[in-house]
Amino acid sequence: MELRDIEIFLALAEELHFGRTAERLHITPSRVSHVIKKLERRIGGPLFERTSRTVRLTPVGERLRNDLHPHYQGLQEGVKRAVLAARQKTEVLRIGMIGGGNAQDLRLFLETFADRNPGTELQIRSMAFGHPFGPLRNGEVDIAILWLPVREPDLTVGPVLFTESIVLCVPAGHPFAGRESVSYEDLADQVIIDTAMPRYWSEAVVPSRTPSGRPITVGPKADDILEAIAVVASGEAVVPVHAQTTRYFNRPDIAYVPIHDAPLAHWALIWRSDNETDAVNRFAQVVSDLGPLAL
C-alpha cells in the first residue's frame, strides 16, 4: 500500500466528501475515487458506503482508519522533525489564509514573529472560503486568519490583525463597473454568488437581504476565490469581496466597485481550542503587541 494512497484514504475518512478531499490534496475527484476502488479491491470489501448525497465509512473502513491513522501520523511527524533539523528549526507554525492570503500586507506580523522566534518556521497554507473551519479541525493548519464573526464552540477567537473595506466584484462590462461606488441596496437587482460557507459567516460580507429588507437572489455556487472570479467574469453573477482581492486578484475581465454602506471587515486569528500550543500563543502575542492594521 503506497503512502499517497493511505493519505487519500485517511483524508476521505475525515472529509467524507470526494470533492473536498480532492481540493484538500490538490488532486482530482476521479483520482480519489480510483485510489479508493483500488484499496477496496485489495482489502476485499467496501471501505465507504456511497449514495448520491452522503459518504460514510463501513465498519471495515473504520477499522482500517483506526489502524492506519496513528502510524501515518508517526511517519509524518518523523519526516517533519527531520526537515526541521536540516533547517535548524525546532517547530513549525502553519498559518491558514483564504485564497492564499495577503501575506505581503501582513509582513510586519510575520517578520516580527520570525525575529522573536528564530527556531520556529512559519508556513502559509491556502484555504477555501467555502470551508473555512475544516483545515483547523482536521489539523492542516495551526491557526487561521478569518473574518469575524466566528461563532464555533470548538474554536478560539484571538486578536484582530487588520480591518479593511468591502467592494463589489462585477464583470468588466457591467453597468456598475463605471460607478464611483454602489450600495448594498443595489444588490436586490443582481444575482449574487452562493457558497457553502456557514450562513452567519457569509452574512458579514454577502447579506441575504438589502438594508431595506429586499431579498437578494443567489445564483451559481463558488467555494474559493478563483472559482468566484471565474463566475463573475462569465457574467453569471456579482459578489461582494474584501478589498485585498483588488490587489491580489486584479484581472482585465472584472472590476471592483466600493460598497459605500458596507461595514469594515475585521480579520482575526482563529485556532482550535484544544490545540493552543506555545507557538500559537506566541504568534497571538505578536499580534496583540503590534495592534490591528488598517488596510
mmCIF file with all atom_site columns, C-alpha atoms in Angstrom, residues 3-182:
data_model
loop_
_atom_site.group_PDB
_atom_site.id
_atom_site.type_symbol
_atom_site.label_atom_id
_atom_site.label_alt_id
_atom_site.label_comp_id
_atom_site.label_asym_id
_atom_site.label_entity_id
_atom_site.label_seq_id
_atom_site.pdbx_PDB_ins_code
_atom_site.Cartn_x
_atom_site.Cartn_y
_atom_site.Cartn_z
_atom_site.occupancy
_atom_site.B_iso_or_equiv
_atom_site.pdbx_formal_charge
_atom_site.auth_seq_id
_atom_site.auth_comp_id
_atom_site.auth_asym_id
_atom_site.auth_atom_id
_atom_site.pdbx_PDB_model_num
ATOM 1   C CA . LEU A 1 3   ? 1.877   6.178  1.331   1.00 0.00 ? 3   LEU A CA 1
ATOM 2   C CA . ARG A 1 4   ? -0.049  8.507  -1.002  1.00 0.00 ? 4   ARG A CA 1
ATOM 3   C CA . ASP A 1 5   ? -2.928  6.003  -1.137  1.00 0.00 ? 5   ASP A CA 1
ATOM 4   C CA . ILE A 1 6   ? -3.033  5.933  2.670   1.00 0.00 ? 6   ILE A CA 1
ATOM 5   C CA . GLU A 1 7   ? -3.067  9.740  2.744   1.00 0.00 ? 7   GLU A CA 1
ATOM 6   C CA . ILE A 1 8   ? -6.003  9.853  0.306   1.00 0.00 ? 8   ILE A CA 1
ATOM 7   C CA . PHE A 1 9   ? -7.937  7.215  2.261   1.00 0.00 ? 9   PHE A CA 1
ATOM 8   C CA . LEU A 1 10  ? -7.429  8.993  5.596   1.00 0.00 ? 10  LEU A CA 1
ATOM 9   C CA . ALA A 1 11  ? -8.363  12.379 4.117   1.00 0.00 ? 11  ALA A CA 1
ATOM 10  C CA . LEU A 1 12  ? -11.598 10.953 2.699   1.00 0.00 ? 12  LEU A CA 1
ATOM 11  C CA . ALA A 1 13  ? -12.302 9.294  6.053   1.00 0.00 ? 13  ALA A CA 1
ATOM 12  C CA . GLU A 1 14  ? -12.178 12.775 7.620   1.00 0.00 ? 14  GLU A CA 1
ATOM 13  C CA . GLU A 1 15  ? -13.916 14.809 4.925   1.00 0.00 ? 15  GLU A CA 1
ATOM 14  C CA . LEU A 1 16  ? -16.491 12.171 3.843   1.00 0.00 ? 16  LEU A CA 1
ATOM 15  C CA . HIS A 1 17  ? -16.726 14.099 0.585   1.00 0.00 ? 17  HIS A CA 1
ATOM 16  C CA . PHE A 1 18  ? -14.825 13.275 -2.622  1.00 0.00 ? 18  PHE A CA 1
ATOM 17  C CA . GLY A 1 19  ? -14.727 16.892 -3.854  1.00 0.00 ? 19  GLY A CA 1
ATOM 18  C CA . ARG A 1 20  ? -13.414 18.360 -0.595  1.00 0.00 ? 20  ARG A CA 1
ATOM 19  C CA . THR A 1 21  ? -10.849 15.559 -0.299  1.00 0.00 ? 21  THR A CA 1
ATOM 20  C CA . ALA A 1 22  ? -9.603  16.285 -3.815  1.00 0.00 ? 22  ALA A CA 1
ATOM 21  C CA . GLU A 1 23  ? -9.414  20.018 -3.080  1.00 0.00 ? 23  GLU A CA 1
ATOM 22  C CA . ARG A 1 24  ? -7.543  19.420 0.163   1.00 0.00 ? 24  ARG A CA 1
ATOM 23  C CA . LEU A 1 25  ? -4.951  17.169 -1.504  1.00 0.00 ? 25  LEU A CA 1
ATOM 24  C CA . HIS A 1 26  ? -4.772  19.157 -4.770  1.00 0.00 ? 26  HIS A CA 1
ATOM 25  C CA . ILE A 1 27  ? -5.849  16.214 -6.922  1.00 0.00 ? 27  ILE A CA 1
ATOM 26  C CA . THR A 1 28  ? -8.955  15.385 -8.952  1.00 0.00 ? 28  THR A CA 1
ATOM 27  C CA . PRO A 1 29  ? -12.064 13.657 -7.533  1.00 0.00 ? 29  PRO A CA 1
ATOM 28  C CA . SER A 1 30  ? -11.554 10.878 -10.081 1.00 0.00 ? 30  SER A CA 1
ATOM 29  C CA . ARG A 1 31  ? -8.088  10.259 -8.610  1.00 0.00 ? 31  ARG A CA 1
ATOM 30  C CA . VAL A 1 32  ? -9.639  9.922  -5.144  1.00 0.00 ? 32  VAL A CA 1
ATOM 31  C CA . SER A 1 33  ? -12.254 7.508  -6.486  1.00 0.00 ? 33  SER A CA 1
ATOM 32  C CA . HIS A 1 34  ? -9.613  5.449  -8.318  1.00 0.00 ? 34  HIS A CA 1
ATOM 33  C CA . VAL A 1 35  ? -7.460  5.062  -5.199  1.00 0.00 ? 35  VAL A CA 1
ATOM 34  C CA . ILE A 1 36  ? -10.401 4.057  -3.005  1.00 0.00 ? 36  ILE A CA 1
ATOM 35  C CA . LYS A 1 37  ? -11.562 1.448  -5.513  1.00 0.00 ? 37  LYS A CA 1
ATOM 36  C CA . LYS A 1 38  ? -8.007  0.088  -5.687  1.00 0.00 ? 38  LYS A CA 1
ATOM 37  C CA . LEU A 1 39  ? -7.839  -0.162 -1.893  1.00 0.00 ? 39  LEU A CA 1
ATOM 38  C CA . GLU A 1 40  ? -11.237 -1.844 -1.745  1.00 0.00 ? 40  GLU A CA 1
ATOM 39  C CA . ARG A 1 41  ? -10.110 -4.450 -4.260  1.00 0.00 ? 41  ARG A CA 1
ATOM 40  C CA . ARG A 1 42  ? -7.022  -5.119 -2.173  1.00 0.00 ? 42  ARG A CA 1
ATOM 41  C CA . ILE A 1 43  ? -8.979  -5.286 1.092   1.00 0.00 ? 43  ILE A CA 1
ATOM 42  C CA . GLY A 1 44  ? -11.706 -7.411 -0.454  1.00 0.00 ? 44  GLY A CA 1
ATOM 43  C CA . GLY A 1 45  ? -14.651 -5.313 0.680   1.00 0.00 ? 45  GLY A CA 1
ATOM 44  C CA . PRO A 1 46  ? -16.099 -1.784 0.630   1.00 0.00 ? 46  PRO A CA 1
ATOM 45  C CA . LEU A 1 47  ? -14.459 0.871  2.787   1.00 0.00 ? 47  LEU A CA 1
ATOM 46  C CA . PHE A 1 48  ? -17.152 3.505  2.224   1.00 0.00 ? 48  PHE A CA 1
ATOM 47  C CA . GLU A 1 49  ? -20.894 3.481  1.718   1.00 0.00 ? 49  GLU A CA 1
ATOM 48  C CA . ARG A 1 50  ? -21.720 5.939  -1.064  1.00 0.00 ? 50  ARG A CA 1
ATOM 49  C CA . THR A 1 51  ? -25.043 7.474  -2.019  1.00 0.00 ? 51  THR A CA 1
ATOM 50  C CA . SER A 1 52  ? -25.818 10.473 -4.202  1.00 0.00 ? 52  SER A CA 1
ATOM 51  C CA . ARG A 1 53  ? -25.782 12.651 -1.067  1.00 0.00 ? 53  ARG A CA 1
ATOM 52  C CA . THR A 1 54  ? -23.601 11.027 1.565   1.00 0.00 ? 54  THR A CA 1
ATOM 53  C CA . VAL A 1 55  ? -20.341 9.164  2.055   1.00 0.00 ? 55  VAL A CA 1
ATOM 54  C CA . ARG A 1 56  ? -19.895 7.024  5.192   1.00 0.00 ? 56  ARG A CA 1
ATOM 55  C CA . LEU A 1 57  ? -17.231 4.662  6.443   1.00 0.00 ? 57  LEU A CA 1
ATOM 56  C CA . THR A 1 58  ? -18.164 0.998  6.599   1.00 0.00 ? 58  THR A CA 1
ATOM 57  C CA . PRO A 1 59  ? -17.139 -0.995 9.711   1.00 0.00 ? 59  PRO A CA 1
ATOM 58  C CA . VAL A 1 60  ? -14.176 -2.305 7.690   1.00 0.00 ? 60  VAL A CA 1
ATOM 59  C CA . GLY A 1 61  ? -13.305 1.268  6.705   1.00 0.00 ? 61  GLY A CA 1
ATOM 60  C CA . GLU A 1 62  ? -13.479 2.419  10.323  1.00 0.00 ? 62  GLU A CA 1
ATOM 61  C CA . ARG A 1 63  ? -11.171 -0.398 11.400  1.00 0.00 ? 63  ARG A CA 1
ATOM 62  C CA . LEU A 1 64  ? -8.665  0.448  8.679   1.00 0.00 ? 64  LEU A CA 1
ATOM 63  C CA . ARG A 1 65  ? -8.761  4.157  9.544   1.00 0.00 ? 65  ARG A CA 1
ATOM 64  C CA . ASN A 1 66  ? -8.187  3.446  13.244  1.00 0.00 ? 66  ASN A CA 1
ATOM 65  C CA . ASP A 1 67  ? -5.285  1.117  12.463  1.00 0.00 ? 67  ASP A CA 1
ATOM 66  C CA . LEU A 1 68  ? -3.578  3.333  9.884   1.00 0.00 ? 68  LEU A CA 1
ATOM 67  C CA . HIS A 1 69  ? -4.008  6.798  11.377  1.00 0.00 ? 69  HIS A CA 1
ATOM 68  C CA . PRO A 1 70  ? -1.506  6.603  14.267  1.00 0.00 ? 70  PRO A CA 1
ATOM 69  C CA . HIS A 1 71  ? 1.172   5.025  12.041  1.00 0.00 ? 71  HIS A CA 1
ATOM 70  C CA . TYR A 1 72  ? 0.660   7.619  9.316   1.00 0.00 ? 72  TYR A CA 1
ATOM 71  C CA . GLN A 1 73  ? 0.850   10.441 11.869  1.00 0.00 ? 73  GLN A CA 1
ATOM 72  C CA . GLY A 1 74  ? 4.055   8.965  13.245  1.00 0.00 ? 74  GLY A CA 1
ATOM 73  C CA . LEU A 1 75  ? 5.613   8.895  9.771   1.00 0.00 ? 75  LEU A CA 1
ATOM 74  C CA . GLN A 1 76  ? 4.559   12.489 9.137   1.00 0.00 ? 76  GLN A CA 1
ATOM 75  C CA . GLU A 1 77  ? 5.985   13.662 12.445  1.00 0.00 ? 77  GLU A CA 1
ATOM 76  C CA . GLY A 1 78  ? 9.253   11.840 11.775  1.00 0.00 ? 78  GLY A CA 1
ATOM 77  C CA . VAL A 1 79  ? 9.668   13.483 8.379   1.00 0.00 ? 79  VAL A CA 1
ATOM 78  C CA . LYS A 1 80  ? 8.734   16.863 9.845   1.00 0.00 ? 80  LYS A CA 1
ATOM 79  C CA . ARG A 1 81  ? 11.367  16.544 12.586  1.00 0.00 ? 81  ARG A CA 1
ATOM 80  C CA . ALA A 1 82  ? 13.997  15.603 10.017  1.00 0.00 ? 82  ALA A CA 1
ATOM 81  C CA . VAL A 1 83  ? 13.132  18.594 7.836   1.00 0.00 ? 83  VAL A CA 1
ATOM 82  C CA . LEU A 1 84  ? 13.291  20.927 10.832  1.00 0.00 ? 84  LEU A CA 1
ATOM 83  C CA . ALA A 1 85  ? 16.642  19.525 11.879  1.00 0.00 ? 85  ALA A CA 1
ATOM 84  C CA . ALA A 1 86  ? 18.008  20.123 8.385   1.00 0.00 ? 86  ALA A CA 1
ATOM 85  C CA . ARG A 1 87  ? 16.813  23.724 8.543   1.00 0.00 ? 87  ARG A CA 1
ATOM 86  C CA . GLN A 1 88  ? 17.989  24.167 12.131  1.00 0.00 ? 88  GLN A CA 1
ATOM 87  C CA . LYS A 1 89  ? 14.411  24.754 13.235  1.00 0.00 ? 89  LYS A CA 1
ATOM 88  C CA . THR A 1 90  ? 12.636  23.150 16.175  1.00 0.00 ? 90  THR A CA 1
ATOM 89  C CA . GLU A 1 91  ? 8.954   23.664 15.278  1.00 0.00 ? 91  GLU A CA 1
ATOM 90  C CA . VAL A 1 92  ? 6.557   24.716 12.536  1.00 0.00 ? 92  VAL A CA 1
ATOM 91  C CA . LEU A 1 93  ? 3.586   27.070 12.786  1.00 0.00 ? 93  LEU A CA 1
ATOM 92  C CA . ARG A 1 94  ? 1.179   26.658 9.853   1.00 0.00 ? 94  ARG A CA 1
ATOM 93  C CA . ILE A 1 95  ? -0.999  29.678 9.125   1.00 0.00 ? 95  ILE A CA 1
ATOM 94  C CA . GLY A 1 96  ? -4.125  29.250 7.023   1.00 0.00 ? 96  GLY A CA 1
ATOM 95  C CA . MET A 1 97  ? -5.177  32.160 4.797   1.00 0.00 ? 97  MET A CA 1
ATOM 96  C CA . ILE A 1 98  ? -8.202  32.416 2.499   1.00 0.00 ? 98  ILE A CA 1
ATOM 97  C CA . GLY A 1 99  ? -7.207  32.055 -1.151  1.00 0.00 ? 99  GLY A CA 1
ATOM 98  C CA . GLY A 1 100 ? -3.516  32.014 -0.325  1.00 0.00 ? 100 GLY A CA 1
ATOM 99  C CA . GLY A 1 101 ? -3.923  35.116 1.785   1.00 0.00 ? 101 GLY A CA 1
ATOM 100 C CA . ASN A 1 102 ? -2.400  38.573 1.862   1.00 0.00 ? 102 ASN A CA 1
ATOM 101 C CA . ALA A 1 103 ? 0.942   37.743 3.433   1.00 0.00 ? 103 ALA A CA 1
ATOM 102 C CA . GLN A 1 104 ? 2.558   40.797 1.844   1.00 0.00 ? 104 GLN A CA 1
ATOM 103 C CA . ASP A 1 105 ? 0.158   43.028 3.790   1.00 0.00 ? 105 ASP A CA 1
ATOM 104 C CA . LEU A 1 106 ? 0.959   41.132 6.993   1.00 0.00 ? 106 LEU A CA 1
ATOM 105 C CA . ARG A 1 107 ? 4.756   41.194 6.712   1.00 0.00 ? 107 ARG A CA 1
ATOM 106 C CA . LEU A 1 108 ? 5.056   43.221 9.924   1.00 0.00 ? 108 LEU A CA 1
ATOM 107 C CA . PHE A 1 109 ? 3.430   40.412 11.948  1.00 0.00 ? 109 PHE A CA 1
ATOM 108 C CA . LEU A 1 110 ? 5.281   37.616 10.153  1.00 0.00 ? 110 LEU A CA 1
ATOM 109 C CA . GLU A 1 111 ? 8.709   39.249 10.344  1.00 0.00 ? 111 GLU A CA 1
ATOM 110 C CA . THR A 1 112 ? 8.289   40.301 13.978  1.00 0.00 ? 112 THR A CA 1
ATOM 111 C CA . PHE A 1 113 ? 7.354   36.750 14.933  1.00 0.00 ? 113 PHE A CA 1
ATOM 112 C CA . ALA A 1 114 ? 10.322  35.378 12.961  1.00 0.00 ? 114 ALA A CA 1
ATOM 113 C CA . ASP A 1 115 ? 12.704  37.781 14.707  1.00 0.00 ? 115 ASP A CA 1
ATOM 114 C CA . ARG A 1 116 ? 11.380  36.801 18.141  1.00 0.00 ? 116 ARG A CA 1
ATOM 115 C CA . ASN A 1 117 ? 11.230  33.062 17.351  1.00 0.00 ? 117 ASN A CA 1
ATOM 116 C CA . PRO A 1 118 ? 14.202  32.083 15.161  1.00 0.00 ? 118 PRO A CA 1
ATOM 117 C CA . GLY A 1 119 ? 13.639  28.386 15.875  1.00 0.00 ? 119 GLY A CA 1
ATOM 118 C CA . THR A 1 120 ? 10.080  28.396 14.502  1.00 0.00 ? 120 THR A CA 1
ATOM 119 C CA . GLU A 1 121 ? 9.360   28.091 10.796  1.00 0.00 ? 121 GLU A CA 1
ATOM 120 C CA . LEU A 1 122 ? 6.231   29.852 9.523   1.00 0.00 ? 122 LEU A CA 1
ATOM 121 C CA . GLN A 1 123 ? 4.364   28.151 6.699   1.00 0.00 ? 123 GLN A CA 1
ATOM 122 C CA . ILE A 1 124 ? 1.436   29.718 4.808   1.00 0.00 ? 124 ILE A CA 1
ATOM 123 C CA . ARG A 1 125 ? -1.387  27.410 3.701   1.00 0.00 ? 125 ARG A CA 1
ATOM 124 C CA . SER A 1 126 ? -4.175  28.370 1.300   1.00 0.00 ? 126 SER A CA 1
ATOM 125 C CA . MET A 1 127 ? -7.768  27.802 2.424   1.00 0.00 ? 127 MET A CA 1
ATOM 126 C CA . ALA A 1 128 ? -11.080 27.921 0.551   1.00 0.00 ? 128 ALA A CA 1
ATOM 127 C CA . PHE A 1 129 ? -13.696 30.322 1.913   1.00 0.00 ? 129 PHE A CA 1
ATOM 128 C CA . GLY A 1 130 ? -16.395 27.711 1.262   1.00 0.00 ? 130 GLY A CA 1
ATOM 129 C CA . HIS A 1 131 ? -14.964 25.503 4.026   1.00 0.00 ? 131 HIS A CA 1
ATOM 130 C CA . PRO A 1 132 ? -13.197 27.919 6.381   1.00 0.00 ? 132 PRO A CA 1
ATOM 131 C CA . PHE A 1 133 ? -13.048 25.829 9.554   1.00 0.00 ? 133 PHE A CA 1
ATOM 132 C CA . GLY A 1 134 ? -12.180 22.398 8.131   1.00 0.00 ? 134 GLY A CA 1
ATOM 133 C CA . PRO A 1 135 ? -8.389  22.919 7.913   1.00 0.00 ? 135 PRO A CA 1
ATOM 134 C CA . LEU A 1 136 ? -8.294  23.886 11.600  1.00 0.00 ? 136 LEU A CA 1
ATOM 135 C CA . ARG A 1 137 ? -10.412 20.938 12.666  1.00 0.00 ? 137 ARG A CA 1
ATOM 136 C CA . ASN A 1 138 ? -8.532  18.344 10.656  1.00 0.00 ? 138 ASN A CA 1
ATOM 137 C CA . GLY A 1 139 ? -5.093  19.630 11.661  1.00 0.00 ? 139 GLY A CA 1
ATOM 138 C CA . GLU A 1 140 ? -3.956  21.007 8.304   1.00 0.00 ? 140 GLU A CA 1
ATOM 139 C CA . VAL A 1 141 ? -3.236  24.407 9.898   1.00 0.00 ? 141 VAL A CA 1
ATOM 140 C CA . ASP A 1 142 ? -2.457  25.517 13.445  1.00 0.00 ? 142 ASP A CA 1
ATOM 141 C CA . ILE A 1 143 ? -4.064  28.953 13.182  1.00 0.00 ? 143 ILE A CA 1
ATOM 142 C CA . ALA A 1 144 ? -6.204  30.644 10.554  1.00 0.00 ? 144 ALA A CA 1
ATOM 143 C CA . ILE A 1 145 ? -6.785  34.271 9.663   1.00 0.00 ? 145 ILE A CA 1
ATOM 144 C CA . LEU A 1 146 ? -10.535 34.661 9.154   1.00 0.00 ? 146 LEU A CA 1
ATOM 145 C CA . TRP A 1 147 ? -13.036 37.482 9.119   1.00 0.00 ? 147 TRP A CA 1
ATOM 146 C CA . LEU A 1 148 ? -15.358 37.968 12.069  1.00 0.00 ? 148 LEU A CA 1
ATOM 147 C CA . PRO A 1 149 ? -17.699 36.913 13.476  1.00 0.00 ? 149 PRO A CA 1
ATOM 148 C CA . VAL A 1 150 ? -16.618 33.342 14.110  1.00 0.00 ? 150 VAL A CA 1
ATOM 149 C CA . ARG A 1 151 ? -19.076 31.566 16.394  1.00 0.00 ? 151 ARG A CA 1
ATOM 150 C CA . GLU A 1 152 ? -17.836 27.979 16.610  1.00 0.00 ? 152 GLU A CA 1
ATOM 151 C CA . PRO A 1 153 ? -17.813 26.318 20.065  1.00 0.00 ? 153 PRO A CA 1
ATOM 152 C CA . ASP A 1 154 ? -14.583 24.411 19.403  1.00 0.00 ? 154 ASP A CA 1
ATOM 153 C CA . LEU A 1 155 ? -12.646 27.398 18.053  1.00 0.00 ? 155 LEU A CA 1
ATOM 154 C CA . THR A 1 156 ? -10.995 30.287 19.900  1.00 0.00 ? 156 THR A CA 1
ATOM 155 C CA . VAL A 1 157 ? -11.129 33.839 18.543  1.00 0.00 ? 157 VAL A CA 1
ATOM 156 C CA . GLY A 1 158 ? -7.841  35.651 19.051  1.00 0.00 ? 158 GLY A CA 1
ATOM 157 C CA . PRO A 1 159 ? -6.716  39.234 18.443  1.00 0.00 ? 159 PRO A CA 1
ATOM 158 C CA . VAL A 1 160 ? -7.622  41.210 15.309  1.00 0.00 ? 160 VAL A CA 1
ATOM 159 C CA . LEU A 1 161 ? -4.822  41.596 12.751  1.00 0.00 ? 161 LEU A CA 1
ATOM 160 C CA . PHE A 1 162 ? -6.396  44.099 10.365  1.00 0.00 ? 162 PHE A CA 1
ATOM 161 C CA . THR A 1 163 ? -9.530  45.802 9.122   1.00 0.00 ? 163 THR A CA 1
ATOM 162 C CA . GLU A 1 164 ? -10.486 46.547 5.526   1.00 0.00 ? 164 GLU A CA 1
ATOM 163 C CA . SER A 1 165 ? -13.392 47.654 3.377   1.00 0.00 ? 165 SER A CA 1
ATOM 164 C CA . ILE A 1 166 ? -15.683 45.537 1.191   1.00 0.00 ? 166 ILE A CA 1
ATOM 165 C CA . VAL A 1 167 ? -16.044 46.015 -2.559  1.00 0.00 ? 167 VAL A CA 1
ATOM 166 C CA . LEU A 1 168 ? -18.284 44.551 -5.244  1.00 0.00 ? 168 LEU A CA 1
ATOM 167 C CA . CYS A 1 169 ? -16.679 42.343 -7.894  1.00 0.00 ? 169 CYS A CA 1
ATOM 168 C CA . VAL A 1 170 ? -18.512 42.680 -11.233 1.00 0.00 ? 170 VAL A CA 1
ATOM 169 C CA . PRO A 1 171 ? -17.802 41.820 -14.889 1.00 0.00 ? 171 PRO A CA 1
ATOM 170 C CA . ALA A 1 172 ? -15.765 44.499 -16.657 1.00 0.00 ? 172 ALA A CA 1
ATOM 171 C CA . GLY A 1 173 ? -18.738 45.434 -18.860 1.00 0.00 ? 173 GLY A CA 1
ATOM 172 C CA . HIS A 1 174 ? -21.267 45.593 -16.038 1.00 0.00 ? 174 HIS A CA 1
ATOM 173 C CA . PRO A 1 175 ? -23.241 48.866 -15.581 1.00 0.00 ? 175 PRO A CA 1
ATOM 174 C CA . PHE A 1 176 ? -21.816 49.153 -12.047 1.00 0.00 ? 176 PHE A CA 1
ATOM 175 C CA . ALA A 1 177 ? -18.220 48.988 -13.316 1.00 0.00 ? 177 ALA A CA 1
ATOM 176 C CA . GLY A 1 178 ? -18.139 52.719 -14.117 1.00 0.00 ? 178 GLY A CA 1
ATOM 177 C CA . ARG A 1 179 ? -19.598 53.883 -10.812 1.00 0.00 ? 179 ARG A CA 1
ATOM 178 C CA . GLU A 1 180 ? -17.653 55.508 -8.016  1.00 0.00 ? 180 GLU A CA 1
ATOM 179 C CA . SER A 1 181 ? -19.493 53.292 -5.527  1.00 0.00 ? 181 SER A CA 1
ATOM 180 C CA . VAL A 1 182 ? -22.598 51.175 -5.013  1.00 0.00 ? 182 VAL A CA 1
#
